[in-house]
Amino acid sequence: MPPSRHWASAPYARDRDQAAVADQFTSNTPVKTTLMRRYEVLYLDHDNAPASHSAIAPASELFESAFSAFARGTLIQTDQGPCAIEDLQPGMRIDTEEFGPLPMLWRGMMNIIPNTPTDHPERAQLTRVMAGTFGMSRPTSDLVLGPAARMPRRGNAEGLVPVSRFADGDSVIQTSPPSPVQVFHLCLPLQATIRANGLPIATYHPRPGMTEIMGPQMQRLFLSLFPHLDTMSDFGPALLHDAERQKAGILEQVAI
């Protein structure tokens, strides 16, 4: 049986099941409730038809990292030219550095809400990258990215580095939005590097070891946010590490 979903109109909500459990205890017993949030997705269904889905799920790093790489207004390079990320539709072909144009199978969206209670305030920050920070046209214009944005970096063992790690207060600046901001992430048939305002950024893929730290029920809930997939392996291969990319002759073309 798939896990039950809680529907609400607010971006954040408290888990009703846990709240009900809390009522069974005395007021002297501390019970920590799980912060929940709304996630919105567009995807290609199994008949290759565009579809949409909305759900409430935990506001945790495991879930939010699948939805928070690109801020609204980011221009993604497609085979038909640049397109604002909020205007991308399932099936549109996005240019990738490694594999040429690939269809967008899934686009996830959530809102970053200022002053939301959290143990990890960095997950509510955006990163502004000034034009030309990483070289000519990298990016072509100022670019605002979410906390899950990662880019290929030479010499890094994992091959991908959070863009926020380059924050220097000058050309790469971390900011806290004064009002709600929509952030997005994308899934292709496999993980690839795409151009966001000309800067190479990786599409979404679960990080290594992620399935090991999620129980079966949490995995089912997580996969319910990706209706076009049946199992975690359906995300396809992850991007190659540095040595493998160098062997394939693509590291110098992509990495910063």
C-alpha positions as a Python dict, from the first residue, in 0.01 Angstrom:
ca = {
    (1, 'M'): (0, 0, 0),
    (2, 'P'): (142, 346, -86),
    (3, 'P'): (183, 586, 205),
    (4, 'S'): (-107, 819, 271),
    (5, 'R'): (-65, 1181, 162),
    (6, 'H'): (-173, 1489, 356),
    (7, 'W'): (-313, 1768, 143),
    (8, 'A'): (-310, 2132, 251),
    (9, 'S'): (-310, 2474, 88),
    (10, 'A'): (-22, 2617, 291),
    (11, 'P'): (342, 2569, 183),
    (12, 'Y'): (416, 2429, 528),
    (13, 'A'): (200, 2218, 758),
    (14, 'R'): (241, 2000, 1063),
    (15, 'D'): (194, 1626, 1018),
    (16, 'R'): (-158, 1549, 1145),
    (17, 'D'): (-73, 1190, 1236),
    (18, 'Q'): (206, 1299, 1465),
    (19, 'A'): (-12, 1572, 1609),
    (20, 'A'): (-274, 1311, 1693),
    (21, 'V'): (-12, 1100, 1866),
    (22, 'A'): (102, 1400, 2063),
    (23, 'D'): (-250, 1446, 2201),
    (24, 'Q'): (-223, 1105, 2368),
    (25, 'F'): (56, 1227, 2594),
    (26, 'T'): (48, 1468, 2881),
    (27, 'S'): (150, 1828, 2822),
    (28, 'N'): (472, 1756, 3017),
    (29, 'T'): (591, 1510, 2753),
    (30, 'P'): (787, 1680, 2473),
    (31, 'V'): (686, 1550, 2131),
    (32, 'K'): (867, 1676, 1823),
    (33, 'T'): (641, 1712, 1521),
    (34, 'T'): (763, 1688, 1164),
    (35, 'L'): (757, 2004, 956),
    (36, 'M'): (589, 1935, 623),
    (37, 'R'): (573, 2135, 301),
    (38, 'R'): (398, 2133, -34),
    (39, 'Y'): (580, 2009, -344),
    (40, 'E'): (456, 2059, -702),
    (41, 'V'): (568, 1850, -1000),
    (42, 'L'): (517, 1835, -1374),
    (43, 'Y'): (612, 1509, -1545),
    (44, 'L'): (571, 1280, -1843),
    (45, 'D'): (347, 991, -1747),
    (46, 'H'): (394, 634, -1869),
    (47, 'D'): (196, 721, -2183),
    (48, 'N'): (433, 1013, -2254),
    (49, 'A'): (157, 1260, -2177),
    (50, 'P'): (223, 1573, -1964),
    (51, 'A'): (77, 1549, -1614),
    (52, 'S'): (96, 1732, -1283),
    (53, 'H'): (100, 1628, -920),
    (54, 'S'): (97, 1807, -585),
    (55, 'A'): (173, 1656, -246),
    (56, 'I'): (267, 1729, 113),
    (57, 'A'): (589, 1564, 230),
    (58, 'P'): (860, 1625, 492),
    (59, 'A'): (1047, 1954, 478),
    (60, 'S'): (1380, 1774, 513),
    (61, 'E'): (1707, 1806, 321),
    (62, 'L'): (1651, 1467, 153),
    (63, 'F'): (1327, 1591, -3),
    (64, 'E'): (1407, 1959, -53),
    (65, 'S'): (1732, 1885, -238),
    (66, 'A'): (1523, 1739, -521),
    (67, 'F'): (1335, 2067, -566),
    (68, 'S'): (1568, 2358, -492),
    (69, 'A'): (1845, 2414, -750),
    (70, 'F'): (1718, 2697, -973),
    (71, 'A'): (1529, 3013, -881),
    (72, 'R'): (1236, 3133, -1089),
    (73, 'G'): (1356, 3323, -1394),
    (74, 'T'): (1664, 3107, -1459),
    (75, 'L'): (1716, 3057, -1832),
    (76, 'I'): (1773, 2692, -1927),
    (77, 'Q'): (1927, 2617, -2267),
    (78, 'T'): (1698, 2398, -2480),
    (79, 'D'): (1733, 2278, -2838),
    (80, 'Q'): (1501, 2567, -2930),
    (81, 'G'): (1697, 2829, -2738),
    (82, 'P'): (1688, 2965, -2379),
    (83, 'C'): (1367, 2909, -2180),
    (84, 'A'): (1272, 3032, -1833),
    (85, 'I'): (1264, 2735, -1600),
    (86, 'E'): (906, 2808, -1493),
    (87, 'D'): (799, 2779, -1859),
    (88, 'L'): (961, 2441, -1925),
    (89, 'Q'): (712, 2166, -2003),
    (90, 'P'): (757, 1786, -1985),
    (91, 'G'): (898, 1650, -2307),
    (92, 'M'): (1089, 1965, -2402),
    (93, 'R'): (1446, 1882, -2506),
    (94, 'I'): (1719, 2036, -2293),
    (95, 'D'): (2074, 2071, -2417),
    (96, 'T'): (2325, 1872, -2210),
    (97, 'E'): (2702, 1893, -2219),
    (98, 'E'): (2753, 1517, -2219),
    (99, 'F'): (2470, 1369, -2427),
    (100, 'G'): (2324, 1640, -2648),
    (101, 'P'): (1952, 1729, -2621),
    (102, 'L'): (1753, 1510, -2380),
    (103, 'P'): (1382, 1527, -2290),
    (104, 'M'): (1281, 1680, -1960),
    (105, 'L'): (1092, 1403, -1778),
    (106, 'W'): (1018, 1587, -1453),
    (107, 'R'): (1023, 1937, -1307),
    (108, 'G'): (984, 1986, -934),
    (109, 'M'): (896, 2313, -759),
    (110, 'M'): (872, 2435, -402),
    (111, 'N'): (868, 2771, -227),
    (112, 'I'): (1144, 2906, -5),
    (113, 'I'): (958, 3092, 269),
    (114, 'P'): (1145, 3357, 472),
    (115, 'N'): (1154, 3323, 852),
    (116, 'T'): (1027, 2965, 850),
    (117, 'P'): (1125, 2770, 1163),
    (118, 'T'): (1419, 2543, 1075),
    (119, 'D'): (1724, 2382, 1227),
    (120, 'H'): (1912, 2446, 903),
    (121, 'P'): (1881, 2813, 797),
    (122, 'E'): (2120, 2754, 505),
    (123, 'R'): (1840, 2562, 331),
    (124, 'A'): (1643, 2888, 311),
    (125, 'Q'): (1924, 3081, 143),
    (126, 'L'): (1978, 3161, -222),
    (127, 'T'): (2310, 3209, -399),
    (128, 'R'): (2355, 3495, -645),
    (129, 'V'): (2634, 3446, -900),
    (130, 'M'): (2741, 3762, -1081),
    (131, 'A'): (2786, 3756, -1459),
    (132, 'G'): (3125, 3624, -1571),
    (133, 'T'): (3229, 3496, -1226),
    (134, 'F'): (3356, 3162, -1360),
    (135, 'G'): (3479, 3288, -1696),
    (136, 'M'): (3336, 3446, -2007),
    (137, 'S'): (2957, 3391, -2019),
    (138, 'R'): (2969, 3176, -1703),
    (139, 'P'): (2710, 3293, -1630),
    (140, 'T'): (2598, 3522, -1911),
    (141, 'S'): (2396, 3734, -1666),
    (142, 'D'): (2345, 3741, -1291),
    (143, 'L'): (2210, 3405, -1180),
    (144, 'V'): (2014, 3314, -866),
    (145, 'L'): (2038, 2953, -754),
    (146, 'G'): (1884, 2749, -473),
    (147, 'P'): (2067, 2552, -204),
    (148, 'A'): (2065, 2228, -407),
    (149, 'A'): (2251, 2369, -710),
    (150, 'R'): (2571, 2176, -782),
    (151, 'M'): (2827, 2224, -1055),
    (152, 'P'): (3120, 2017, -1191),
    (153, 'R'): (3453, 2119, -1042),
    (154, 'R'): (3799, 1998, -1141),
    (155, 'G'): (3986, 1818, -866),
    (156, 'N'): (3679, 1746, -654),
    (157, 'A'): (3649, 1381, -551),
    (158, 'E'): (3272, 1375, -604),
    (159, 'G'): (3292, 1569, -928),
    (160, 'L'): (3007, 1803, -820),
    (161, 'V'): (3029, 2091, -573),
    (162, 'P'): (2745, 2297, -418),
    (163, 'V'): (2753, 2642, -575),
    (164, 'S'): (2701, 2793, -229),
    (165, 'R'): (3050, 2671, -138),
    (166, 'F'): (3197, 2940, -365),
    (167, 'A'): (3032, 3225, -172),
    (168, 'D'): (3283, 3504, -118),
    (169, 'G'): (3056, 3801, -46),
    (170, 'D'): (3169, 3966, -369),
    (171, 'S'): (3093, 3779, -693),
    (172, 'V'): (2910, 3486, -530),
    (173, 'I'): (2675, 3607, -260),
    (174, 'Q'): (2440, 3418, -31),
    (175, 'T'): (2114, 3596, 39),
    (176, 'S'): (1798, 3536, 240),
    (177, 'P'): (1494, 3626, 27),
    (178, 'P'): (1265, 3893, 182),
    (179, 'S'): (956, 3727, 29),
    (180, 'P'): (864, 3376, -93),
    (181, 'V'): (1065, 3252, -391),
    (182, 'Q'): (988, 2961, -621),
    (183, 'V'): (1278, 2720, -674),
    (184, 'F'): (1296, 2426, -913),
    (185, 'H'): (1490, 2117, -1011),
    (186, 'L'): (1486, 1898, -1321),
    (187, 'C'): (1513, 1529, -1407),
    (188, 'L'): (1626, 1394, -1743),
    (189, 'P'): (1654, 1025, -1841),
    (190, 'L'): (1990, 1032, -1662),
    (191, 'Q'): (2189, 1292, -1473),
    (192, 'A'): (2362, 1547, -1696),
    (193, 'T'): (2510, 1894, -1697),
    (194, 'I'): (2286, 2167, -1838),
    (195, 'R'): (2335, 2541, -1889),
    (196, 'A'): (2161, 2782, -1651),
    (197, 'N'): (2224, 3137, -1775),
    (198, 'G'): (2528, 2979, -1939),
    (199, 'L'): (2667, 2823, -1617),
    (200, 'P'): (2698, 2441, -1609),
    (201, 'I'): (2474, 2295, -1337),
    (202, 'A'): (2387, 1929, -1275),
    (203, 'T'): (2033, 1797, -1305),
    (204, 'Y'): (1887, 1606, -1012),
    (205, 'H'): (2000, 1260, -909),
    (206, 'P'): (1977, 1105, -559),
    (207, 'R'): (2312, 1119, -385),
    (208, 'P'): (2506, 797, -323),
    (209, 'G'): (2389, 617, -10),
    (210, 'M'): (2058, 800, 4),
    (211, 'T'): (1849, 483, -19),
    (212, 'E'): (2041, 330, 273),
    (213, 'I'): (1937, 606, 512),
    (214, 'M'): (1568, 594, 414),
    (215, 'G'): (1342, 318, 538),
    (216, 'P'): (1102, 143, 296),
    (217, 'Q'): (809, 369, 387),
    (218, 'M'): (1015, 686, 341),
    (219, 'Q'): (1141, 557, 5),
    (220, 'R'): (783, 501, -111),
    (221, 'L'): (688, 852, -3),
    (222, 'F'): (993, 997, -178),
    (223, 'L'): (920, 806, -500),
    (224, 'S'): (559, 925, -492),
    (225, 'L'): (698, 1269, -579),
    (226, 'F'): (840, 1119, -900),
    (227, 'P'): (530, 959, -1059),
    (228, 'H'): (718, 879, -1380),
    (229, 'L'): (948, 639, -1190),
    (230, 'D'): (883, 298, -1036),
    (231, 'T'): (1210, 238, -849),
    (232, 'M'): (1511, 440, -735),
    (233, 'S'): (1720, 282, -1010),
    (234, 'D'): (1492, 449, -1266),
    (235, 'F'): (1675, 778, -1201),
    (236, 'G'): (1939, 638, -1436),
    (237, 'P'): (2316, 671, -1404),
    (238, 'A'): (2469, 955, -1204),
    (239, 'L'): (2731, 1183, -1353),
    (240, 'L'): (3077, 1037, -1378),
    (241, 'H'): (3343, 1128, -1124),
    (242, 'D'): (3646, 1332, -1223),
    (243, 'A'): (3866, 1042, -1336),
    (244, 'E'): (3589, 888, -1541),
    (245, 'R'): (3495, 1223, -1696),
    (246, 'Q'): (3859, 1291, -1783),
    (247, 'K'): (3886, 948, -1946),
    (248, 'A'): (3572, 1021, -2145),
    (249, 'G'): (3724, 1352, -2258),
    (250, 'I'): (3443, 1572, -2123),
    (251, 'L'): (3584, 1713, -1799),
    (252, 'E'): (3767, 2003, -1961),
    (253, 'Q'): (3460, 2096, -2163),
    (254, 'V'): (3229, 2118, -1865),
    (255, 'A'): (3406, 2167, -1534),
    (256, 'I'): (3505, 2502, -1386),
}
